[in-house]
Structures are given as structure tokens and as C-alpha cells.
XYZ file of C-alpha atoms in Angstrom:
165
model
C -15.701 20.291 1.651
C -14.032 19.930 -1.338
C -15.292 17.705 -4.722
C -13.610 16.417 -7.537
C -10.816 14.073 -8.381
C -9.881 11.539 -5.420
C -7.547 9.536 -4.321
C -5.850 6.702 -1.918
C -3.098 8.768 -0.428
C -0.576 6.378 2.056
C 1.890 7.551 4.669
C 4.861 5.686 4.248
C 6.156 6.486 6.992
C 3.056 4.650 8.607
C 2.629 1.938 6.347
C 4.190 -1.447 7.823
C 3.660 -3.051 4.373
C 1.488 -5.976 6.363
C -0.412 -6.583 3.530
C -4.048 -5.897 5.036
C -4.775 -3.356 2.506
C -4.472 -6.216 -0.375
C -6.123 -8.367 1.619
C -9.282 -6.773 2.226
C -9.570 -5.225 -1.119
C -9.669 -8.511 -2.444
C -12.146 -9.599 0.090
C -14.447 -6.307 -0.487
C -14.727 -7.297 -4.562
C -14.639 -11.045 -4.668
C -15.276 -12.024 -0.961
C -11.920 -14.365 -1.042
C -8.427 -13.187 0.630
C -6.337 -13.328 -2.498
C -4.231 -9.645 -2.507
C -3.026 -10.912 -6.409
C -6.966 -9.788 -6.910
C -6.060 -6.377 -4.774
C -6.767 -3.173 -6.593
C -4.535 -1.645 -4.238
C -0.774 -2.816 -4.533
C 2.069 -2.829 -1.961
C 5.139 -1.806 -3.105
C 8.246 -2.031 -0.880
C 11.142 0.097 -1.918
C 14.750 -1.144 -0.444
C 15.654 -1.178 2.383
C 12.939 -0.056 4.784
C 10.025 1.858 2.976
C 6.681 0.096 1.882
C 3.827 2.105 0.501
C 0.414 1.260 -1.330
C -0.611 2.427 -4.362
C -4.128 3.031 -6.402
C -5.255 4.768 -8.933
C -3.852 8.438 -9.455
C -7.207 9.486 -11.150
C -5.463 10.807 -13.924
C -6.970 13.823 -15.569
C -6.105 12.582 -19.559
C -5.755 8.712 -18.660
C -3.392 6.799 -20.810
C -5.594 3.558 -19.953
C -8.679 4.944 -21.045
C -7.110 5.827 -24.600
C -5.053 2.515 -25.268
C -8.001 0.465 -24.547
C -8.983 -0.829 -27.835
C -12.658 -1.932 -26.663
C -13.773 1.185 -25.010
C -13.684 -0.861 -21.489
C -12.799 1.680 -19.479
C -14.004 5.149 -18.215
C -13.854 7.549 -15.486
C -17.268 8.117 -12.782
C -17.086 12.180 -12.431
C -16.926 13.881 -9.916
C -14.553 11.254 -8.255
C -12.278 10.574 -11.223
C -11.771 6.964 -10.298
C -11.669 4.285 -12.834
C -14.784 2.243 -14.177
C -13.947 -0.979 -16.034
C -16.613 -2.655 -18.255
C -15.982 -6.284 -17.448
C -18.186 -6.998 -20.632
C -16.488 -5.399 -22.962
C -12.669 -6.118 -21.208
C -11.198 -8.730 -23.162
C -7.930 -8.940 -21.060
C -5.370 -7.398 -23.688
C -3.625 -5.511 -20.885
C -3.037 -2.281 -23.030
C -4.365 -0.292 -20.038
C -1.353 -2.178 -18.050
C 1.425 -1.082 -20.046
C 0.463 1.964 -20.511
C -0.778 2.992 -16.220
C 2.394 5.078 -14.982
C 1.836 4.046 -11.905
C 1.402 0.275 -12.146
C -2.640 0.839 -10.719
C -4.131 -1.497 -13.140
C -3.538 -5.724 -13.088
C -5.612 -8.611 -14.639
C -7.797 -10.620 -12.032
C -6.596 -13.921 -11.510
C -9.613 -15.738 -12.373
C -11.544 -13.370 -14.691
C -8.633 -12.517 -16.651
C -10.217 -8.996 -16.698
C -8.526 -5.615 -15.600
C -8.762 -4.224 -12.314
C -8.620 -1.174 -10.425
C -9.300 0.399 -7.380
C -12.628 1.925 -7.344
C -12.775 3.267 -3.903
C -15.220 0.663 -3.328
C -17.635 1.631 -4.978
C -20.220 -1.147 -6.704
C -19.781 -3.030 -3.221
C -21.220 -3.424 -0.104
C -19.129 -0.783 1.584
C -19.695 2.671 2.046
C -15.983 3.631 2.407
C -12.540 2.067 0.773
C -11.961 -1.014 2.958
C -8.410 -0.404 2.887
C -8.596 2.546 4.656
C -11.043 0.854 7.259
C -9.114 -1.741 7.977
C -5.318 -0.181 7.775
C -4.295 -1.048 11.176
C -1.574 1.588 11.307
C -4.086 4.079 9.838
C -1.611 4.877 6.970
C -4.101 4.816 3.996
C -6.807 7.864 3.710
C -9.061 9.144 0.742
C -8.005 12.660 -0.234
C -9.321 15.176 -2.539
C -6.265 16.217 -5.276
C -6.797 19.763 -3.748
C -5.782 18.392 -0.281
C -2.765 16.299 -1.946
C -1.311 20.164 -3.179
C -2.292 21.700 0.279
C -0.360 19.161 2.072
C 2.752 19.712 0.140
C 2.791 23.310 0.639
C 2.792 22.935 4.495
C 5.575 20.613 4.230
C 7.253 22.780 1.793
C 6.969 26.116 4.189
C 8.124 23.745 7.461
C 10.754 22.272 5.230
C 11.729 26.448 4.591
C 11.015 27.786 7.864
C 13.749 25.190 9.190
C 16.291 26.447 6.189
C 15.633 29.628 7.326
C 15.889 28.886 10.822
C 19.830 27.364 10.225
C 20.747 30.561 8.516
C 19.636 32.921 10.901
């Protein structure tokens, strides 16, 4: 099995954009439905394709670096994000700097947030991924991420090839 860096990987070609993913994240950390508390965000992109996004685990992360009170930091093996919500002060430097949009301010706390994988709740397992009715959201090692794209790479080759012969 592999170890090291994970991450919430989404099918968007599964992914309804219902909404459940926000939802239940938000109901996992604070135990209220309120998906502007999500760690996991649903973007739709025009017309027809919705996808959620997390945390990319990134290996020299911008957020960590811009954050002038040390707040954040990574748990190893995983990768994912820890934020210190005692030493967060809400300056949203991590926010501007996140290429992917991963990290918001709480609502109420006024403290950054981001997904975790569920860790530091009662869950054993990323609710998101429980609870994704269309089974579009999975955890996946980075190695997994790069073994998937060569498959499709070699299909998407095979059926070049196949045209020209």
C-alpha cells in the first residue's frame, strides 16, 4: 500500500455538484450544516462541470510560509494541513497565497480552515467521501494520482494509434 502525501481526488464526471460534500464537512467539524464552514469547496465550471476541491498537500506550501504567526503546518506522512487555531489570527495570508483556493476563514471563528481528511474528529474516514452519494470523491495517495494519468494517457494513445492504423 502506498504512504505519503494524500489527497481528495473527485471525478467530475461523477460529481453532480449537490452540495453533500460541503455539507457534511461542515457537520463532521462543527456539528452544524453550514457548507460556508466546508473545508471542501464546490466549484462549478460553465456550463455543465462541477468538481470539489481540498487541499493539494503541497510539497513547499505557499500557506505555510506567508503565515506570519507560524499557524500552520503539515502532519507527515499524510501531508495534509494542520492549523493552530491559537495562534491563527485570521489575516488570510494563507488565502491569497493557496493556488488552489483550499483555504477560507470560518464563519464564526474567523480562523482559517482546511480540509484535514478528518482527522481531529470523530470519524475514521473523510466524511465527504462517505457520504458522496454519486461516489465521486476518494482519498488517493499522490503516487496513485500519477498512475492514473498514465493509464489514461496510454488509452488516450492506444486510440491515436488505433485511427492511424
Amino acid at each position: 500500500m502506498p504512504v505519503g502525501r494524500k489527497i481528495l481526488l473527485v471525478d467530475p464526471d461523477l460529481c453532480t455538484g449537490c452540495e453533500m460534500c460541503e455539507s457534511i464537512c461542515s457537520f463532521a467539524h462543527d456539528g452544524k450544516f453550514n457548507p460556508m464552514n466546508a473545508r471542501i469547496t464546490r466549484v462549478r465550471i460553465e456550463p455543465i462541470t462541477n468538481v470539489a476541491i481540498g487541499c493539494q498537500t503541497c510539497q513547499d506550501a505557499a500557506c505555510i510560509a506567508a503565515c506570519p504567526q507560524k499557524a500552520l503546518s503539515k502532519k507527515e506522512p499524510e501531508s495534509y494541513l494542520i492549523v493552530n487555531s491559537d495562534k491563527c489570527d485570521g489575516c488570510g495570508f494563507c488565502i491569497r497565497v493557496c493556488p488552489f483556493g483550499a483555504i477560507t476563514l470560518h464563519t464564526e471563528t474567523h480562523k482559517a480552515i482546511s480540509c484535514d481528511l478528518c482527522t481531529g474528529t470523530e470519524y475514521s474516514q473523510p466524511q465527504c467521501v462517505e457520504m458522496c452519494p454519486k461516489e465521486a470523491i476518494r482519498v488517493a495517495f499522490l503516487e496513485e494520482v500519477a498512475e492514473d494519468k498514465r493509464i489514461i494517457a496510454v488509452k488516450k494513445l492506444m486510440t491515436e494509434l488505433g485511427k492511424v492504423l
